[in-house]
Amino acid sequence: MIQQRIEEKLQHAFTPQHLAVVNESYMHNVPEGSESHFKVVIVTTDFAGQRLLARHRAVNTALAQELANDIHALAIHTYTPDEWLAQQENAPTSPNCKGGFHLG
């Protein structure tokens, strides 16, 4: 449900040429079926001339409600179509969970 909402909001905000929203919650110490950790790969001409920080802010703005209420972690990979081709249409792989932060 959250993944679908993320996809819909990003489609509406950016009209991307490519969009991948991956639920990576299974890689973390959360209950089975959780939707708390996501990776977003978005390719759009909207990012032309924008620095990385501006791109990430735009994604964060589009997902403000989800970030405030539902999402614990969001990996964001933003590209223009030319950058995406230069990446060979491949985003970085997310690292495995290290177990989180423990006080001790």
CSV table of C-alpha atoms in Angstrom, one decimal:
chain,number,residue,atom,x,y,z
A,1,MET,CA,0.0,0.0,0.0
A,2,ILE,CA,2.8,2.5,0.9
A,3,GLN,CA,4.9,1.4,-2.1
A,4,GLN,CA,2.0,2.0,-4.4
A,5,ARG,CA,1.3,5.4,-2.9
A,6,ILE,CA,5.0,6.4,-3.4
A,7,GLU,CA,4.8,5.3,-7.0
A,8,GLU,CA,1.6,7.2,-7.7
A,9,LYS,CA,3.0,10.4,-6.0
A,10,LEU,CA,6.3,10.3,-7.9
A,11,GLN,CA,4.6,9.6,-11.2
A,12,HIS,CA,2.3,12.6,-10.7
A,13,ALA,CA,5.1,14.9,-9.5
A,14,PHE,CA,7.7,14.1,-12.1
A,15,THR,CA,6.2,12.2,-15.1
A,16,PRO,CA,9.4,10.1,-15.2
A,17,GLN,CA,10.8,8.2,-18.1
A,18,HIS,CA,11.8,5.5,-15.6
A,19,LEU,CA,10.6,4.9,-12.0
A,20,ALA,CA,11.5,2.0,-9.7
A,21,VAL,CA,10.3,1.9,-6.1
A,22,VAL,CA,11.8,-1.1,-4.3
A,23,ASN,CA,10.6,-2.1,-0.9
A,24,GLU,CA,13.9,-3.1,0.8
A,25,SER,CA,12.3,-3.6,4.3
A,26,TYR,CA,13.1,-7.4,4.0
A,27,MET,CA,16.8,-6.4,4.3
A,28,HIS,CA,16.3,-5.0,7.8
A,29,ASN,CA,15.3,-6.1,11.2
A,30,VAL,CA,11.5,-5.4,10.8
A,31,PRO,CA,8.5,-7.6,10.9
A,32,GLU,CA,7.7,-9.6,7.7
A,33,GLY,CA,5.6,-7.7,5.3
A,34,SER,CA,6.8,-4.3,6.5
A,35,GLU,CA,6.9,-1.3,4.2
A,36,SER,CA,9.4,1.0,6.0
A,37,HIS,CA,12.6,1.0,3.9
A,38,PHE,CA,12.5,1.9,0.2
A,39,LYS,CA,14.8,2.7,-2.7
A,40,VAL,CA,13.6,5.1,-5.4
A,41,VAL,CA,15.2,5.3,-8.8
A,42,ILE,CA,13.7,8.1,-10.8
A,43,VAL,CA,14.7,9.3,-14.3
A,44,THR,CA,13.2,12.5,-15.6
A,45,THR,CA,14.1,15.6,-17.7
A,46,ASP,CA,12.8,17.6,-14.7
A,47,PHE,CA,16.2,17.1,-13.1
A,48,ALA,CA,18.2,18.7,-15.9
A,49,GLY,CA,20.3,21.5,-14.5
A,50,GLN,CA,19.6,20.6,-10.9
A,51,ARG,CA,22.2,19.6,-8.4
A,52,LEU,CA,21.7,16.4,-6.4
A,53,LEU,CA,20.5,18.3,-3.3
A,54,ALA,CA,17.7,20.0,-5.2
A,55,ARG,CA,16.6,16.7,-6.8
A,56,HIS,CA,16.5,15.0,-3.4
A,57,ARG,CA,14.5,17.9,-1.9
A,58,ALA,CA,12.0,17.6,-4.8
A,59,VAL,CA,11.5,13.9,-4.1
A,60,ASN,CA,11.3,14.6,-0.3
A,61,THR,CA,8.7,17.3,-0.9
A,62,ALA,CA,6.6,14.9,-3.1
A,63,LEU,CA,6.8,12.3,-0.3
A,64,ALA,CA,6.5,14.6,2.7
A,65,GLN,CA,3.5,12.8,4.2
A,66,GLU,CA,5.0,9.3,3.8
A,67,LEU,CA,8.4,10.4,5.2
A,68,ALA,CA,6.7,12.0,8.3
A,69,ASN,CA,4.4,9.0,9.0
A,70,ASP,CA,5.4,5.7,7.2
A,71,ILE,CA,8.9,5.6,5.8
A,72,HIS,CA,11.9,4.9,8.1
A,73,ALA,CA,14.5,5.0,5.4
A,74,LEU,CA,14.6,6.2,1.8
A,75,ALA,CA,17.5,5.7,-0.6
A,76,ILE,CA,17.1,8.2,-3.5
A,77,HIS,CA,18.8,7.8,-6.9
A,78,THR,CA,17.9,10.6,-9.3
A,79,TYR,CA,19.0,10.9,-12.9
A,80,THR,CA,18.4,12.8,-16.1
A,81,PRO,CA,17.8,10.5,-19.1
A,82,ASP,CA,21.4,11.1,-20.3
A,83,GLU,CA,22.8,10.4,-16.9
A,84,TRP,CA,20.7,7.2,-16.7
A,85,LEU,CA,22.1,6.0,-20.0
A,86,ALA,CA,25.7,6.8,-18.8
A,87,GLN,CA,24.9,4.6,-15.7
A,88,GLN,CA,24.0,1.9,-18.2
A,89,GLU,CA,20.5,2.1,-16.8
A,90,ASN,CA,21.6,0.7,-13.5
A,91,ALA,CA,21.4,2.2,-10.0
A,92,PRO,CA,23.7,1.3,-7.1
A,93,THR,CA,22.8,-1.8,-5.0
A,94,SER,CA,21.8,-1.0,-1.4
A,95,PRO,CA,24.0,-2.4,1.3
A,96,ASN,CA,22.8,-5.1,3.7
A,97,CYS,CA,21.5,-3.9,7.1
A,98,LYS,CA,24.2,-3.7,9.7
A,99,GLY,CA,21.8,-4.3,12.5
A,100,GLY,CA,21.0,-0.7,13.3
A,101,PHE,CA,22.2,1.5,16.2
A,102,HIS,CA,22.6,-0.1,19.6
A,103,LEU,CA,23.2,1.7,22.9
A,104,GLY,CA,25.4,-0.2,25.1
